[in-house]
Amino acid sequence: MTIFGVALLALCTLIGVFLGDLLGVALGVKANVGGVGLAMILLIAARAWLLARGKLGGGIKLGVEFWSTMYIPIVVAMAAQQNVVAAVRGGPIVLIAATVSLLLCFACVALLGHFGRRERAEDAQIRHGGAVIGGDLDDDAAPVAPPHAVRKA
């Protein structure tokens, strides 16, 4: 049921907001620091955990995927509520923190892209499909795939 995915999101959001409030108190800031981001990380981790154990049903998956696509609009809406002018007036630490976090995100994307890459053997059918899509197709017919060996009993 989709409601289970929404319930999982709600649980992750509550935990994320709680941890964000704790982080704000620890940093001496009277605000939630990264609660939504922590909630999304928890949601991704919970989804991966359920998937690895074979407990991620279709309904849960649908509910989680719906809210995962809503992440950017949620963050934009929450950022719109923040007092950015007061934060920038607080000193250069805001710009330093923003720059460092942006660079860390770029580094993480590059690292994940490097380790997540899989080598795939390119066969004649794939090259032919690429030629069709790219418009580089000659008048030759599509290559024929080799027949599969059939065992006779």
PDB file of C-alpha atoms in Angstrom:
ATOM      1  CA  MET A   1       0.000   0.000   0.000  1.00  0.00           C
ATOM      2  CA  THR A   2       1.203   3.472  -0.853  1.00  0.00           C
ATOM      3  CA  ILE A   3       0.369   4.645   2.653  1.00  0.00           C
ATOM      4  CA  PHE A   4       3.246   2.520   4.003  1.00  0.00           C
ATOM      5  CA  GLY A   5       5.677   4.497   1.856  1.00  0.00           C
ATOM      6  CA  VAL A   6       4.202   7.740   3.157  1.00  0.00           C
ATOM      7  CA  ALA A   7       4.419   6.381   6.724  1.00  0.00           C
ATOM      8  CA  LEU A   8       8.083   5.539   6.149  1.00  0.00           C
ATOM      9  CA  LEU A   9       8.659   9.090   4.926  1.00  0.00           C
ATOM     10  CA  ALA A  10       6.844  10.509   7.964  1.00  0.00           C
ATOM     11  CA  LEU A  11       8.995   8.449  10.311  1.00  0.00           C
ATOM     12  CA  CYS A  12      12.182   9.527   8.531  1.00  0.00           C
ATOM     13  CA  THR A  13      11.017  13.150   8.612  1.00  0.00           C
ATOM     14  CA  LEU A  14      10.321  13.053  12.346  1.00  0.00           C
ATOM     15  CA  ILE A  15      13.720  11.514  13.065  1.00  0.00           C
ATOM     16  CA  GLY A  16      15.448  13.937  10.666  1.00  0.00           C
ATOM     17  CA  VAL A  17      13.789  17.004  12.187  1.00  0.00           C
ATOM     18  CA  PHE A  18      14.660  15.784  15.686  1.00  0.00           C
ATOM     19  CA  LEU A  19      18.303  15.239  14.693  1.00  0.00           C
ATOM     20  CA  GLY A  20      18.343  18.623  12.919  1.00  0.00           C
ATOM     21  CA  ASP A  21      17.075  20.311  16.080  1.00  0.00           C
ATOM     22  CA  LEU A  22      19.742  18.532  18.138  1.00  0.00           C
ATOM     23  CA  LEU A  23      22.390  19.623  15.657  1.00  0.00           C
ATOM     24  CA  GLY A  24      21.127  23.202  15.870  1.00  0.00           C
ATOM     25  CA  VAL A  25      21.358  23.136  19.664  1.00  0.00           C
ATOM     26  CA  ALA A  26      24.850  21.628  19.478  1.00  0.00           C
ATOM     27  CA  LEU A  27      25.967  24.386  17.101  1.00  0.00           C
ATOM     28  CA  GLY A  28      24.302  27.118  19.148  1.00  0.00           C
ATOM     29  CA  VAL A  29      21.837  28.002  16.394  1.00  0.00           C
ATOM     30  CA  LYS A  30      18.181  28.586  17.149  1.00  0.00           C
ATOM     31  CA  ALA A  31      17.069  26.623  14.103  1.00  0.00           C
ATOM     32  CA  ASN A  32      16.796  23.178  12.627  1.00  0.00           C
ATOM     33  CA  VAL A  33      20.095  22.447  10.896  1.00  0.00           C
ATOM     34  CA  GLY A  34      19.746  19.983   8.033  1.00  0.00           C
ATOM     35  CA  GLY A  35      16.645  18.199   9.283  1.00  0.00           C
ATOM     36  CA  VAL A  36      15.098  17.717   5.846  1.00  0.00           C
ATOM     37  CA  GLY A  37      18.396  16.594   4.360  1.00  0.00           C
ATOM     38  CA  LEU A  38      18.880  14.098   7.176  1.00  0.00           C
ATOM     39  CA  ALA A  39      15.320  12.874   6.651  1.00  0.00           C
ATOM     40  CA  MET A  40      15.977  12.263   2.955  1.00  0.00           C
ATOM     41  CA  ILE A  41      19.219  10.435   3.728  1.00  0.00           C
ATOM     42  CA  LEU A  42      17.326   8.267   6.223  1.00  0.00           C
ATOM     43  CA  LEU A  43      14.639   7.629   3.607  1.00  0.00           C
ATOM     44  CA  ILE A  44      17.232   6.530   1.053  1.00  0.00           C
ATOM     45  CA  ALA A  45      18.908   4.294   3.643  1.00  0.00           C
ATOM     46  CA  ALA A  46      15.580   2.786   4.739  1.00  0.00           C
ATOM     47  CA  ARG A  47      14.611   2.113   1.116  1.00  0.00           C
ATOM     48  CA  ALA A  48      17.959   0.428   0.441  1.00  0.00           C
ATOM     49  CA  TRP A  49      17.645  -1.617   3.647  1.00  0.00           C
ATOM     50  CA  LEU A  50      14.133  -2.795   2.762  1.00  0.00           C
ATOM     51  CA  LEU A  51      15.168  -3.554  -0.816  1.00  0.00           C
ATOM     52  CA  ALA A  52      18.159  -5.618   0.330  1.00  0.00           C
ATOM     53  CA  ARG A  53      15.911  -7.719   2.559  1.00  0.00           C
ATOM     54  CA  GLY A  54      13.191  -8.156  -0.070  1.00  0.00           C
ATOM     55  CA  LYS A  55      10.608  -6.263   1.981  1.00  0.00           C
ATOM     56  CA  LEU A  56      10.135  -3.311  -0.361  1.00  0.00           C
ATOM     57  CA  GLY A  57       6.683  -3.967  -1.780  1.00  0.00           C
ATOM     58  CA  GLY A  58       5.165  -2.125  -4.701  1.00  0.00           C
ATOM     59  CA  GLY A  59       3.068   0.159  -2.529  1.00  0.00           C
ATOM     60  CA  ILE A  60       5.939   1.158  -0.284  1.00  0.00           C
ATOM     61  CA  LYS A  61       8.112   1.724  -3.341  1.00  0.00           C
ATOM     62  CA  LEU A  62       5.454   3.917  -4.964  1.00  0.00           C
ATOM     63  CA  GLY A  63       5.008   6.046  -1.833  1.00  0.00           C
ATOM     64  CA  VAL A  64       8.756   6.462  -1.335  1.00  0.00           C
ATOM     65  CA  GLU A  65       9.404   7.293  -5.000  1.00  0.00           C
ATOM     66  CA  PHE A  66       6.628   9.894  -5.031  1.00  0.00           C
ATOM     67  CA  TRP A  67       8.076  11.746  -2.068  1.00  0.00           C
ATOM     68  CA  SER A  68      11.629  11.306  -3.318  1.00  0.00           C
ATOM     69  CA  THR A  69      10.674  13.275  -6.422  1.00  0.00           C
ATOM     70  CA  MET A  70       9.237  15.981  -4.171  1.00  0.00           C
ATOM     71  CA  TYR A  71      12.594  16.505  -2.416  1.00  0.00           C
ATOM     72  CA  ILE A  72      13.723  19.535  -4.442  1.00  0.00           C
ATOM     73  CA  PRO A  73      10.422  21.465  -4.121  1.00  0.00           C
ATOM     74  CA  ILE A  74      10.351  20.725  -0.380  1.00  0.00           C
ATOM     75  CA  VAL A  75      13.887  22.025   0.097  1.00  0.00           C
ATOM     76  CA  VAL A  76      13.153  25.138  -1.972  1.00  0.00           C
ATOM     77  CA  ALA A  77      10.024  25.834   0.083  1.00  0.00           C
ATOM     78  CA  MET A  78      11.913  25.378   3.343  1.00  0.00           C
ATOM     79  CA  ALA A  79      14.792  27.554   2.159  1.00  0.00           C
ATOM     80  CA  ALA A  80      12.316  30.287   1.247  1.00  0.00           C
ATOM     81  CA  GLN A  81      11.296  30.420   4.907  1.00  0.00           C
ATOM     82  CA  GLN A  82      14.845  31.002   6.125  1.00  0.00           C
ATOM     83  CA  ASN A  83      16.122  34.505   6.806  1.00  0.00           C
ATOM     84  CA  VAL A  84      18.993  34.511   4.319  1.00  0.00           C
ATOM     85  CA  VAL A  85      19.782  38.214   4.752  1.00  0.00           C
ATOM     86  CA  ALA A  86      20.281  37.798   8.506  1.00  0.00           C
ATOM     87  CA  ALA A  87      22.438  34.724   7.910  1.00  0.00           C
ATOM     88  CA  VAL A  88      24.722  36.562   5.459  1.00  0.00           C
ATOM     89  CA  ARG A  89      25.010  39.506   7.848  1.00  0.00           C
ATOM     90  CA  GLY A  90      26.190  37.019  10.467  1.00  0.00           C
ATOM     91  CA  GLY A  91      29.612  36.863   8.854  1.00  0.00           C
ATOM     92  CA  PRO A  92      31.662  35.116   6.203  1.00  0.00           C
ATOM     93  CA  ILE A  93      31.169  31.699   7.814  1.00  0.00           C
ATOM     94  CA  VAL A  94      27.934  31.321   5.840  1.00  0.00           C
ATOM     95  CA  LEU A  95      29.696  31.748   2.515  1.00  0.00           C
ATOM     96  CA  ILE A  96      32.524  29.458   3.602  1.00  0.00           C
ATOM     97  CA  ALA A  97      30.067  26.770   4.736  1.00  0.00           C
ATOM     98  CA  ALA A  98      28.078  27.048   1.497  1.00  0.00           C
ATOM     99  CA  THR A  99      31.200  26.813  -0.649  1.00  0.00           C
ATOM    100  CA  VAL A 100      32.618  23.868   1.284  1.00  0.00           C
ATOM    101  CA  SER A 101      29.317  21.981   1.179  1.00  0.00           C
ATOM    102  CA  LEU A 102      29.013  22.595  -2.569  1.00  0.00           C
ATOM    103  CA  LEU A 103      32.542  21.315  -3.160  1.00  0.00           C
ATOM    104  CA  LEU A 104      31.853  18.261  -0.998  1.00  0.00           C
ATOM    105  CA  CYS A 105      28.722  17.529  -3.025  1.00  0.00           C
ATOM    106  CA  PHE A 106      30.687  17.765  -6.281  1.00  0.00           C
ATOM    107  CA  ALA A 107      33.344  15.450  -4.852  1.00  0.00           C
ATOM    108  CA  CYS A 108      30.730  12.928  -3.716  1.00  0.00           C
ATOM    109  CA  VAL A 109      29.035  12.920  -7.128  1.00  0.00           C
ATOM    110  CA  ALA A 110      32.384  12.377  -8.846  1.00  0.00           C
ATOM    111  CA  LEU A 111      33.290   9.610  -6.406  1.00  0.00           C
ATOM    112  CA  LEU A 112      29.954   7.852  -6.808  1.00  0.00           C
ATOM    113  CA  GLY A 113      30.171   8.206 -10.578  1.00  0.00           C
ATOM    114  CA  HIS A 114      33.619   6.654 -10.566  1.00  0.00           C
ATOM    115  CA  PHE A 115      32.714   3.667  -8.400  1.00  0.00           C
ATOM    116  CA  GLY A 116      29.260   3.161  -9.896  1.00  0.00           C
ATOM    117  CA  ARG A 117      30.511   2.757 -13.430  1.00  0.00           C
ATOM    118  CA  ARG A 118      30.044  -0.683 -14.969  1.00  0.00           C
ATOM    119  CA  GLU A 119      31.824  -1.938 -18.022  1.00  0.00           C
ATOM    120  CA  ARG A 120      29.462  -3.347 -20.604  1.00  0.00           C
ATOM    121  CA  ALA A 121      30.392  -5.335 -23.636  1.00  0.00           C
ATOM    122  CA  GLU A 122      29.259  -3.592 -26.770  1.00  0.00           C
ATOM    123  CA  ASP A 123      27.788  -5.915 -29.338  1.00  0.00           C
ATOM    124  CA  ALA A 124      26.657  -5.427 -32.910  1.00  0.00           C
ATOM    125  CA  GLN A 125      23.006  -4.905 -32.023  1.00  0.00           C
ATOM    126  CA  ILE A 126      23.843  -2.088 -29.621  1.00  0.00           C
ATOM    127  CA  ARG A 127      26.049  -0.376 -32.214  1.00  0.00           C
ATOM    128  CA  HIS A 128      23.282  -0.734 -34.787  1.00  0.00           C
ATOM    129  CA  GLY A 129      20.722   0.748 -32.381  1.00  0.00           C
ATOM    130  CA  GLY A 130      23.042   3.671 -31.689  1.00  0.00           C
ATOM    131  CA  ALA A 131      23.459   4.229 -35.414  1.00  0.00           C
ATOM    132  CA  VAL A 132      19.679   4.248 -35.906  1.00  0.00           C
ATOM    133  CA  ILE A 133      19.203   6.774 -33.111  1.00  0.00           C
ATOM    134  CA  GLY A 134      22.133   8.908 -34.242  1.00  0.00           C
ATOM    135  CA  GLY A 135      20.982   8.964 -37.878  1.00  0.00           C
ATOM    136  CA  ASP A 136      24.206   7.356 -39.096  1.00  0.00           C
ATOM    137  CA  LEU A 137      22.458   4.295 -40.483  1.00  0.00           C
ATOM    138  CA  ASP A 138      23.615   2.918 -43.790  1.00  0.00           C
ATOM    139  CA  ASP A 139      21.315   0.955 -46.040  1.00  0.00           C
ATOM    140  CA  ASP A 140      22.687  -2.283 -44.603  1.00  0.00           C
ATOM    141  CA  ALA A 141      20.334  -4.517 -42.708  1.00  0.00           C
ATOM    142  CA  ALA A 142      20.607  -4.915 -38.986  1.00  0.00           C
ATOM    143  CA  PRO A 143      23.247  -7.402 -37.899  1.00  0.00           C
ATOM    144  CA  VAL A 144      21.925 -10.810 -37.098  1.00  0.00           C
ATOM    145  CA  ALA A 145      22.477 -12.067 -33.595  1.00  0.00           C
ATOM    146  CA  PRO A 146      24.258 -15.413 -33.399  1.00  0.00           C
ATOM    147  CA  PRO A 147      21.868 -18.309 -32.870  1.00  0.00           C
ATOM    148  CA  HIS A 148      21.798 -19.794 -29.421  1.00  0.00           C
ATOM    149  CA  ALA A 149      23.103 -23.300 -29.006  1.00  0.00           C
ATOM    150  CA  VAL A 150      20.288 -25.764 -28.553  1.00  0.00           C
ATOM    151  CA  ARG A 151      20.911 -29.015 -26.741  1.00  0.00           C
ATOM    152  CA  LYS A 152      19.307 -32.035 -28.261  1.00  0.00           C
ATOM    153  CA  ALA A 153      18.218 -34.708 -25.835  1.00  0.00           C
TER     154      ALA A 153
END
